[in-house]
mmCIF file with all atom_site columns, C-alpha atoms in Angstrom:
data_model
loop_
_atom_site.group_PDB
_atom_site.id
_atom_site.type_symbol
_atom_site.label_atom_id
_atom_site.label_alt_id
_atom_site.label_comp_id
_atom_site.label_asym_id
_atom_site.label_entity_id
_atom_site.label_seq_id
_atom_site.pdbx_PDB_ins_code
_atom_site.Cartn_x
_atom_site.Cartn_y
_atom_site.Cartn_z
_atom_site.occupancy
_atom_site.B_iso_or_equiv
_atom_site.pdbx_formal_charge
_atom_site.auth_seq_id
_atom_site.auth_comp_id
_atom_site.auth_asym_id
_atom_site.auth_atom_id
_atom_site.pdbx_PDB_model_num
ATOM 1   C CA . MET A 1 1   ? 0.000  0.000  0.000  1.00 0.00 ? 296 MET A CA 1
ATOM 2   C CA . ALA A 1 2   ? 1.407  3.395  -0.982 1.00 0.00 ? 297 ALA A CA 1
ATOM 3   C CA . LYS A 1 3   ? 1.911  5.926  1.772  1.00 0.00 ? 298 LYS A CA 1
ATOM 4   C CA . LYS A 1 4   ? -0.096 9.108  1.460  1.00 0.00 ? 299 LYS A CA 1
ATOM 5   C CA . GLU A 1 5   ? 1.788  12.328 0.889  1.00 0.00 ? 300 GLU A CA 1
ATOM 6   C CA . MET A 1 6   ? 2.899  14.004 4.098  1.00 0.00 ? 301 MET A CA 1
ATOM 7   C CA . GLU A 1 7   ? 1.248  17.156 5.257  1.00 0.00 ? 302 GLU A CA 1
ATOM 8   C CA . VAL A 1 8   ? 3.639  20.009 5.838  1.00 0.00 ? 303 VAL A CA 1
ATOM 9   C CA . VAL A 1 9   ? 3.506  23.352 7.627  1.00 0.00 ? 304 VAL A CA 1
ATOM 10  C CA . LYS A 1 10  ? 1.561  26.025 5.763  1.00 0.00 ? 305 LYS A CA 1
ATOM 11  C CA . GLY A 1 11  ? 2.353  29.726 6.000  1.00 0.00 ? 306 GLY A CA 1
ATOM 12  C CA . LEU A 1 12  ? 5.898  29.366 7.344  1.00 0.00 ? 307 LEU A CA 1
ATOM 13  C CA . ASP A 1 13  ? 7.305  32.775 8.319  1.00 0.00 ? 308 ASP A CA 1
ATOM 14  C CA . LEU A 1 14  ? 10.657 32.640 6.528  1.00 0.00 ? 309 LEU A CA 1
ATOM 15  C CA . GLU A 1 15  ? 12.055 35.661 8.357  1.00 0.00 ? 310 GLU A CA 1
ATOM 16  C CA . LYS A 1 16  ? 11.369 34.026 11.746 1.00 0.00 ? 311 LYS A CA 1
ATOM 17  C CA . TYR A 1 17  ? 12.859 30.759 10.462 1.00 0.00 ? 312 TYR A CA 1
ATOM 18  C CA . MET A 1 18  ? 16.201 32.350 9.554  1.00 0.00 ? 313 MET A CA 1
ATOM 19  C CA . GLY A 1 19  ? 19.226 32.022 11.809 1.00 0.00 ? 314 GLY A CA 1
ATOM 20  C CA . ARG A 1 20  ? 21.069 29.143 13.416 1.00 0.00 ? 315 ARG A CA 1
ATOM 21  C CA . TRP A 1 21  ? 19.572 25.718 14.105 1.00 0.00 ? 316 TRP A CA 1
ATOM 22  C CA . TYR A 1 22  ? 21.340 22.883 15.929 1.00 0.00 ? 317 TYR A CA 1
ATOM 23  C CA . GLU A 1 23  ? 20.816 19.299 14.847 1.00 0.00 ? 318 GLU A CA 1
ATOM 24  C CA . ILE A 1 24  ? 19.428 17.348 17.801 1.00 0.00 ? 319 ILE A CA 1
ATOM 25  C CA . ALA A 1 25  ? 18.929 14.107 15.890 1.00 0.00 ? 320 ALA A CA 1
ATOM 26  C CA . SER A 1 26  ? 18.767 12.902 12.306 1.00 0.00 ? 321 SER A CA 1
ATOM 27  C CA . ILE A 1 27  ? 18.330 10.113 9.873  1.00 0.00 ? 322 ILE A CA 1
ATOM 28  C CA . PRO A 1 28  ? 21.196 11.660 7.921  1.00 0.00 ? 323 PRO A CA 1
ATOM 29  C CA . SER A 1 29  ? 21.425 12.186 4.207  1.00 0.00 ? 324 SER A CA 1
ATOM 30  C CA . ARG A 1 30  ? 24.058 10.400 2.173  1.00 0.00 ? 325 ARG A CA 1
ATOM 31  C CA . ASN A 1 31  ? 25.987 13.667 1.872  1.00 0.00 ? 326 ASN A CA 1
ATOM 32  C CA . GLN A 1 32  ? 26.300 14.110 5.630  1.00 0.00 ? 327 GLN A CA 1
ATOM 33  C CA . PRO A 1 33  ? 29.047 12.601 7.834  1.00 0.00 ? 328 PRO A CA 1
ATOM 34  C CA . LYS A 1 34  ? 27.610 9.766  9.910  1.00 0.00 ? 329 LYS A CA 1
ATOM 35  C CA . ASN A 1 35  ? 29.960 10.558 12.821 1.00 0.00 ? 330 ASN A CA 1
ATOM 36  C CA . GLY A 1 36  ? 29.363 14.311 12.804 1.00 0.00 ? 331 GLY A CA 1
ATOM 37  C CA . VAL A 1 37  ? 29.128 16.233 16.068 1.00 0.00 ? 332 VAL A CA 1
ATOM 38  C CA . ASN A 1 38  ? 28.087 19.822 16.784 1.00 0.00 ? 333 ASN A CA 1
ATOM 39  C CA . THR A 1 39  ? 26.157 19.764 13.524 1.00 0.00 ? 334 THR A CA 1
ATOM 40  C CA . ARG A 1 40  ? 24.267 22.941 12.751 1.00 0.00 ? 335 ARG A CA 1
ATOM 41  C CA . ALA A 1 41  ? 22.671 24.876 9.934  1.00 0.00 ? 336 ALA A CA 1
ATOM 42  C CA . THR A 1 42  ? 22.528 28.623 9.442  1.00 0.00 ? 337 THR A CA 1
ATOM 43  C CA . TYR A 1 43  ? 19.905 30.109 7.142  1.00 0.00 ? 338 TYR A CA 1
ATOM 44  C CA . THR A 1 44  ? 20.034 33.627 5.706  1.00 0.00 ? 339 THR A CA 1
ATOM 45  C CA . LEU A 1 45  ? 17.231 35.130 3.601  1.00 0.00 ? 340 LEU A CA 1
ATOM 46  C CA . LYS A 1 46  ? 18.528 36.701 0.406  1.00 0.00 ? 341 LYS A CA 1
ATOM 47  C CA . GLU A 1 47  ? 17.006 39.662 -1.442 1.00 0.00 ? 342 GLU A CA 1
ATOM 48  C CA . ASP A 1 48  ? 15.704 37.411 -4.226 1.00 0.00 ? 343 ASP A CA 1
ATOM 49  C CA . GLY A 1 49  ? 13.683 35.341 -1.735 1.00 0.00 ? 344 GLY A CA 1
ATOM 50  C CA . THR A 1 50  ? 16.023 32.343 -1.759 1.00 0.00 ? 345 THR A CA 1
ATOM 51  C CA . VAL A 1 51  ? 17.821 31.190 1.373  1.00 0.00 ? 346 VAL A CA 1
ATOM 52  C CA . LYS A 1 52  ? 21.574 30.826 1.802  1.00 0.00 ? 347 LYS A CA 1
ATOM 53  C CA . VAL A 1 53  ? 22.228 27.534 3.622  1.00 0.00 ? 348 VAL A CA 1
ATOM 54  C CA . VAL A 1 54  ? 25.440 26.862 5.535  1.00 0.00 ? 349 VAL A CA 1
ATOM 55  C CA . ASN A 1 55  ? 25.688 23.373 7.044  1.00 0.00 ? 350 ASN A CA 1
ATOM 56  C CA . GLU A 1 56  ? 28.567 22.772 9.443  1.00 0.00 ? 351 GLU A CA 1
ATOM 57  C CA . THR A 1 57  ? 29.688 19.693 11.326 1.00 0.00 ? 352 THR A CA 1
ATOM 58  C CA . TRP A 1 58  ? 32.780 18.395 13.057 1.00 0.00 ? 353 TRP A CA 1
ATOM 59  C CA . SER A 1 59  ? 34.025 14.944 12.107 1.00 0.00 ? 354 SER A CA 1
ATOM 60  C CA . ASP A 1 60  ? 37.225 13.397 13.453 1.00 0.00 ? 355 ASP A CA 1
ATOM 61  C CA . GLY A 1 61  ? 38.093 16.752 15.055 1.00 0.00 ? 356 GLY A CA 1
ATOM 62  C CA . LYS A 1 62  ? 37.848 18.723 11.816 1.00 0.00 ? 357 LYS A CA 1
ATOM 63  C CA . LYS A 1 63  ? 35.176 21.144 10.672 1.00 0.00 ? 358 LYS A CA 1
ATOM 64  C CA . SER A 1 64  ? 33.348 20.419 7.447  1.00 0.00 ? 359 SER A CA 1
ATOM 65  C CA . CYS A 1 65  ? 31.126 22.967 5.792  1.00 0.00 ? 360 CYS A CA 1
ATOM 66  C CA . MET A 1 66  ? 28.773 22.889 2.831  1.00 0.00 ? 361 MET A CA 1
ATOM 67  C CA . GLU A 1 67  ? 27.035 25.926 1.394  1.00 0.00 ? 362 GLU A CA 1
ATOM 68  C CA . GLY A 1 68  ? 23.932 25.813 -0.706 1.00 0.00 ? 363 GLY A CA 1
ATOM 69  C CA . VAL A 1 69  ? 20.735 27.590 -1.566 1.00 0.00 ? 364 VAL A CA 1
ATOM 70  C CA . ALA A 1 70  ? 17.133 26.756 -0.710 1.00 0.00 ? 365 ALA A CA 1
ATOM 71  C CA . TYR A 1 71  ? 14.052 27.896 -2.597 1.00 0.00 ? 366 TYR A CA 1
ATOM 72  C CA . LYS A 1 72  ? 10.343 27.174 -2.552 1.00 0.00 ? 367 LYS A CA 1
ATOM 73  C CA . ALA A 1 73  ? 9.503  24.050 -4.566 1.00 0.00 ? 368 ALA A CA 1
ATOM 74  C CA . GLU A 1 74  ? 6.310  25.777 -5.731 1.00 0.00 ? 369 GLU A CA 1
ATOM 75  C CA . PRO A 1 75  ? 6.697  29.551 -5.325 1.00 0.00 ? 370 PRO A CA 1
ATOM 76  C CA . SER A 1 76  ? 2.956  30.269 -5.188 1.00 0.00 ? 371 SER A CA 1
ATOM 77  C CA . SER A 1 77  ? 2.186  27.556 -2.617 1.00 0.00 ? 372 SER A CA 1
ATOM 78  C CA . GLU A 1 78  ? 1.681  28.211 1.111  1.00 0.00 ? 373 GLU A CA 1
ATOM 79  C CA . GLU A 1 79  ? 3.257  24.820 1.863  1.00 0.00 ? 374 GLU A CA 1
ATOM 80  C CA . ALA A 1 80  ? 6.713  24.747 3.460  1.00 0.00 ? 375 ALA A CA 1
ATOM 81  C CA . LYS A 1 81  ? 8.229  22.525 0.766  1.00 0.00 ? 376 LYS A CA 1
ATOM 82  C CA . PHE A 1 82  ? 11.672 23.613 -0.311 1.00 0.00 ? 377 PHE A CA 1
ATOM 83  C CA . LYS A 1 83  ? 14.391 22.404 -2.626 1.00 0.00 ? 378 LYS A CA 1
ATOM 84  C CA . VAL A 1 84  ? 17.983 22.705 -1.434 1.00 0.00 ? 379 VAL A CA 1
ATOM 85  C CA . LYS A 1 85  ? 20.860 22.734 -3.904 1.00 0.00 ? 380 LYS A CA 1
ATOM 86  C CA . PHE A 1 86  ? 24.433 21.957 -2.893 1.00 0.00 ? 381 PHE A CA 1
ATOM 87  C CA . TYR A 1 87  ? 27.481 21.453 -5.066 1.00 0.00 ? 382 TYR A CA 1
ATOM 88  C CA . LEU A 1 88  ? 29.624 18.372 -4.423 1.00 0.00 ? 383 LEU A CA 1
ATOM 89  C CA . PRO A 1 89  ? 32.182 17.206 -3.618 1.00 0.00 ? 384 PRO A CA 1
ATOM 90  C CA . PRO A 1 90  ? 33.005 19.838 -0.982 1.00 0.00 ? 385 PRO A CA 1
ATOM 91  C CA . PHE A 1 91  ? 36.677 20.012 -2.003 1.00 0.00 ? 386 PHE A CA 1
ATOM 92  C CA . LEU A 1 92  ? 35.783 20.684 -5.689 1.00 0.00 ? 387 LEU A CA 1
ATOM 93  C CA . PRO A 1 93  ? 32.141 21.775 -5.787 1.00 0.00 ? 388 PRO A CA 1
ATOM 94  C CA . ILE A 1 94  ? 31.111 21.092 -9.387 1.00 0.00 ? 389 ILE A CA 1
ATOM 95  C CA . ILE A 1 95  ? 28.248 18.578 -9.200 1.00 0.00 ? 390 ILE A CA 1
ATOM 96  C CA . PRO A 1 96  ? 24.849 20.068 -8.308 1.00 0.00 ? 391 PRO A CA 1
ATOM 97  C CA . VAL A 1 97  ? 22.793 17.927 -5.934 1.00 0.00 ? 392 VAL A CA 1
ATOM 98  C CA . VAL A 1 98  ? 19.206 18.950 -5.204 1.00 0.00 ? 393 VAL A CA 1
ATOM 99  C CA . GLY A 1 99  ? 17.229 17.565 -2.283 1.00 0.00 ? 394 GLY A CA 1
ATOM 100 C CA . ASN A 1 100 ? 13.861 18.115 -0.672 1.00 0.00 ? 395 ASN A CA 1
ATOM 101 C CA . TYR A 1 101 ? 13.470 20.009 2.593  1.00 0.00 ? 396 TYR A CA 1
ATOM 102 C CA . TRP A 1 102 ? 9.940  19.807 3.958  1.00 0.00 ? 397 TRP A CA 1
ATOM 103 C CA . VAL A 1 103 ? 9.023  21.509 7.228  1.00 0.00 ? 398 VAL A CA 1
ATOM 104 C CA . LEU A 1 104 ? 6.744  18.923 8.843  1.00 0.00 ? 399 LEU A CA 1
ATOM 105 C CA . PHE A 1 105 ? 6.209  20.688 12.169 1.00 0.00 ? 400 PHE A CA 1
ATOM 106 C CA . ILE A 1 106 ? 7.416  23.837 13.908 1.00 0.00 ? 401 ILE A CA 1
ATOM 107 C CA . ASP A 1 107 ? 6.436  25.199 17.299 1.00 0.00 ? 402 ASP A CA 1
ATOM 108 C CA . GLY A 1 108 ? 4.702  28.577 17.503 1.00 0.00 ? 403 GLY A CA 1
ATOM 109 C CA . ASP A 1 109 ? 7.834  30.316 18.794 1.00 0.00 ? 404 ASP A CA 1
ATOM 110 C CA . TYR A 1 110 ? 10.084 28.867 16.068 1.00 0.00 ? 405 TYR A CA 1
ATOM 111 C CA . GLN A 1 111 ? 12.356 27.179 18.624 1.00 0.00 ? 406 GLN A CA 1
ATOM 112 C CA . TYR A 1 112 ? 12.252 23.574 17.358 1.00 0.00 ? 407 TYR A CA 1
ATOM 113 C CA . VAL A 1 113 ? 11.343 21.963 14.073 1.00 0.00 ? 408 VAL A CA 1
ATOM 114 C CA . LEU A 1 114 ? 10.844 18.594 12.409 1.00 0.00 ? 409 LEU A CA 1
ATOM 115 C CA . VAL A 1 115 ? 12.192 18.492 8.836  1.00 0.00 ? 410 VAL A CA 1
ATOM 116 C CA . GLY A 1 116 ? 11.837 15.633 6.381  1.00 0.00 ? 411 GLY A CA 1
ATOM 117 C CA . GLU A 1 117 ? 11.381 14.758 2.751  1.00 0.00 ? 412 GLU A CA 1
ATOM 118 C CA . PRO A 1 118 ? 8.846  12.756 0.737  1.00 0.00 ? 413 PRO A CA 1
ATOM 119 C CA . SER A 1 119 ? 10.729 9.435  0.567  1.00 0.00 ? 414 SER A CA 1
ATOM 120 C CA . ARG A 1 120 ? 10.920 9.350  4.390  1.00 0.00 ? 415 ARG A CA 1
ATOM 121 C CA . LYS A 1 121 ? 14.602 8.317  4.164  1.00 0.00 ? 416 LYS A CA 1
ATOM 122 C CA . ASN A 1 122 ? 15.930 11.446 5.877  1.00 0.00 ? 417 ASN A CA 1
ATOM 123 C CA . LEU A 1 123 ? 14.688 13.302 8.933  1.00 0.00 ? 418 LEU A CA 1
ATOM 124 C CA . TRP A 1 124 ? 16.069 16.080 11.083 1.00 0.00 ? 419 TRP A CA 1
ATOM 125 C CA . ILE A 1 125 ? 15.098 17.412 14.490 1.00 0.00 ? 420 ILE A CA 1
ATOM 126 C CA . LEU A 1 126 ? 16.507 20.908 14.819 1.00 0.00 ? 421 LEU A CA 1
ATOM 127 C CA . CYS A 1 127 ? 16.475 23.354 17.712 1.00 0.00 ? 422 CYS A CA 1
ATOM 128 C CA . ARG A 1 128 ? 17.620 26.911 18.366 1.00 0.00 ? 423 ARG A CA 1
ATOM 129 C CA . ASN A 1 129 ? 19.573 25.574 21.358 1.00 0.00 ? 424 ASN A CA 1
ATOM 130 C CA . THR A 1 130 ? 22.145 22.793 21.511 1.00 0.00 ? 425 THR A CA 1
ATOM 131 C CA . HIS A 1 131 ? 19.817 20.647 23.617 1.00 0.00 ? 426 HIS A CA 1
ATOM 132 C CA . LEU A 1 132 ? 16.094 19.923 23.498 1.00 0.00 ? 427 LEU A CA 1
ATOM 133 C CA . ASN A 1 133 ? 13.832 19.019 26.406 1.00 0.00 ? 428 ASN A CA 1
ATOM 134 C CA . GLU A 1 134 ? 13.269 15.237 26.414 1.00 0.00 ? 429 GLU A CA 1
ATOM 135 C CA . GLU A 1 135 ? 9.476  15.618 26.567 1.00 0.00 ? 430 GLU A CA 1
ATOM 136 C CA . ILE A 1 136 ? 9.474  17.805 23.447 1.00 0.00 ? 431 ILE A CA 1
ATOM 137 C CA . TYR A 1 137 ? 11.902 15.430 21.743 1.00 0.00 ? 432 TYR A CA 1
ATOM 138 C CA . ASN A 1 138 ? 9.531  12.526 22.397 1.00 0.00 ? 433 ASN A CA 1
ATOM 139 C CA . GLU A 1 139 ? 6.592  14.565 21.051 1.00 0.00 ? 434 GLU A CA 1
ATOM 140 C CA . LEU A 1 140 ? 8.558  15.146 17.849 1.00 0.00 ? 435 LEU A CA 1
ATOM 141 C CA . LEU A 1 141 ? 9.311  11.420 17.614 1.00 0.00 ? 436 LEU A CA 1
ATOM 142 C CA . GLU A 1 142 ? 5.576  10.730 17.786 1.00 0.00 ? 437 GLU A CA 1
ATOM 143 C CA . LYS A 1 143 ? 4.905  13.289 15.053 1.00 0.00 ? 438 LYS A CA 1
ATOM 144 C CA . ALA A 1 144 ? 7.590  11.649 12.891 1.00 0.00 ? 439 ALA A CA 1
ATOM 145 C CA . LYS A 1 145 ? 6.014  8.210  13.426 1.00 0.00 ? 440 LYS A CA 1
ATOM 146 C CA . GLU A 1 146 ? 2.622  9.642  12.424 1.00 0.00 ? 441 GLU A CA 1
ATOM 147 C CA . LYS A 1 147 ? 4.252  10.870 9.204  1.00 0.00 ? 442 LYS A CA 1
ATOM 148 C CA . GLY A 1 148 ? 5.495  7.349  8.438  1.00 0.00 ? 443 GLY A CA 1
ATOM 149 C CA . TYR A 1 149 ? 9.116  7.592  9.584  1.00 0.00 ? 444 TYR A CA 1
ATOM 150 C CA . ASP A 1 150 ? 11.002 4.707  11.185 1.00 0.00 ? 445 ASP A CA 1
ATOM 151 C CA . VAL A 1 151 ? 12.302 6.627  14.196 1.00 0.00 ? 446 VAL A CA 1
ATOM 152 C CA . ASN A 1 152 ? 14.484 3.665  15.199 1.00 0.00 ? 447 ASN A CA 1
ATOM 153 C CA . LYS A 1 153 ? 16.871 4.899  12.478 1.00 0.00 ? 448 LYS A CA 1
ATOM 154 C CA . LEU A 1 154 ? 17.192 8.295  14.172 1.00 0.00 ? 449 LEU A CA 1
ATOM 155 C CA . HIS A 1 155 ? 20.643 9.099  15.612 1.00 0.00 ? 450 HIS A CA 1
ATOM 156 C CA . LYS A 1 156 ? 21.082 11.716 18.323 1.00 0.00 ? 451 LYS A CA 1
ATOM 157 C CA . THR A 1 157 ? 23.736 14.257 17.388 1.00 0.00 ? 452 THR A CA 1
ATOM 158 C CA . PRO A 1 158 ? 26.270 15.072 20.130 1.00 0.00 ? 453 PRO A CA 1
ATOM 159 C CA . GLN A 1 159 ? 26.398 18.808 20.825 1.00 0.00 ? 454 GLN A CA 1
ATOM 160 C CA . SER A 1 160 ? 28.926 20.704 22.968 1.00 0.00 ? 455 SER A CA 1
ATOM 161 C CA . ASP A 1 161 ? 27.733 23.256 25.457 1.00 0.00 ? 456 ASP A CA 1
ATOM 162 C CA . PRO A 1 162 ? 28.725 25.907 24.618 1.00 0.00 ? 457 PRO A CA 1
ATOM 163 C CA . PRO A 1 163 ? 28.918 25.095 20.907 1.00 0.00 ? 458 PRO A CA 1
ATOM 164 C CA . PRO A 1 164 ? 32.231 25.576 19.098 1.00 0.00 ? 459 PRO A CA 1
ATOM 165 C CA . GLU A 1 165 ? 32.750 28.951 17.473 1.00 0.00 ? 460 GLU A CA 1
ATOM 166 C CA . GLY A 1 166 ? 35.305 30.045 14.948 1.00 0.00 ? 461 GLY A CA 1
ATOM 167 C CA . GLU A 1 167 ? 36.910 28.025 12.255 1.00 0.00 ? 462 GLU A CA 1
ATOM 168 C CA . GLY A 1 168 ? 39.028 25.307 13.864 1.00 0.00 ? 463 GLY A CA 1
ATOM 169 C CA . PRO A 1 169 ? 40.918 22.807 11.709 1.00 0.00 ? 464 PRO A CA 1
ATOM 170 C CA . LYS A 1 170 ? 39.122 22.265 8.411  1.00 0.00 ? 465 LYS A CA 1
ATOM 171 C CA . ASP A 1 171 ? 38.567 19.123 6.409  1.00 0.00 ? 466 ASP A CA 1
ATOM 172 C CA . THR A 1 172 ? 39.884 20.571 3.161  1.00 0.00 ? 467 THR A CA 1
ATOM 173 C CA . LYS A 1 173 ? 39.995 17.228 1.394  1.00 0.00 ? 468 LYS A CA 1
ATOM 174 C CA . GLY A 1 174 ? 36.392 16.215 1.958  1.00 0.00 ? 469 GLY A CA 1
ATOM 175 C CA . ILE A 1 175 ? 37.495 12.920 3.503  1.00 0.00 ? 470 ILE A CA 1
ATOM 176 C CA . TRP A 1 176 ? 34.118 12.502 5.268  1.00 0.00 ? 471 TRP A CA 1
ATOM 177 C CA . TRP A 1 177 ? 32.329 12.900 1.937  1.00 0.00 ? 472 TRP A CA 1
ATOM 178 C CA . ILE A 1 178 ? 34.487 10.296 0.210  1.00 0.00 ? 473 ILE A CA 1
ATOM 179 C CA . LYS A 1 179 ? 33.963 7.865  3.126  1.00 0.00 ? 474 LYS A CA 1
ATOM 180 C CA . SER A 1 180 ? 30.197 8.411  3.026  1.00 0.00 ? 475 SER A CA 1
ATOM 181 C CA . ILE A 1 181 ? 30.046 7.594  -0.702 1.00 0.00 ? 476 ILE A CA 1
ATOM 182 C CA . LEU A 1 182 ? 32.482 4.682  -0.738 1.00 0.00 ? 477 LEU A CA 1
ATOM 183 C CA . LEU A 1 183 ? 31.900 3.134  2.676  1.00 0.00 ? 478 LEU A CA 1
ATOM 184 C CA . GLY A 1 184 ? 28.450 4.372  3.634  1.00 0.00 ? 479 GLY A CA 1
ATOM 185 C CA . LYS A 1 185 ? 29.906 5.859  6.859  1.00 0.00 ? 480 LYS A CA 1
#
């Protein structure tokens, strides 16, 4: 039996959504290090209505960063369905990769969010803080289950308190990306 299409947030206030979000847990995408810590995303609204996306994570003590752009999948729709385009590999960004970014739930204060995509293979729980109250986390798990996600595949993302700032040593070779493609790690 085919799963029905997921309902998403309608009328998302993009300006309120902008800023930094910390990854609390994820069913990570193939282009994301599986051993990443202190993973976070920063969104900046651009004049043309698109969103600059900066994803950062630390893997094996080195910072990895990917920049991309997000835009409404259907510009006239009220639904919070976005496309996100990154260029890979990170050390020589020439191959465009486009993914779905659907806002499945967000609290009224824009402090925590459940993000997924139509295949239900990837899921992210994001928060404005590095840690999320366990009760709220469990509520988000229930919402994800209702949407058809296998939450047993969800991995909690370790976050430092306070989070790292500044550059730190960089993964300039994209080793994590190569490992994720070749080894599935």
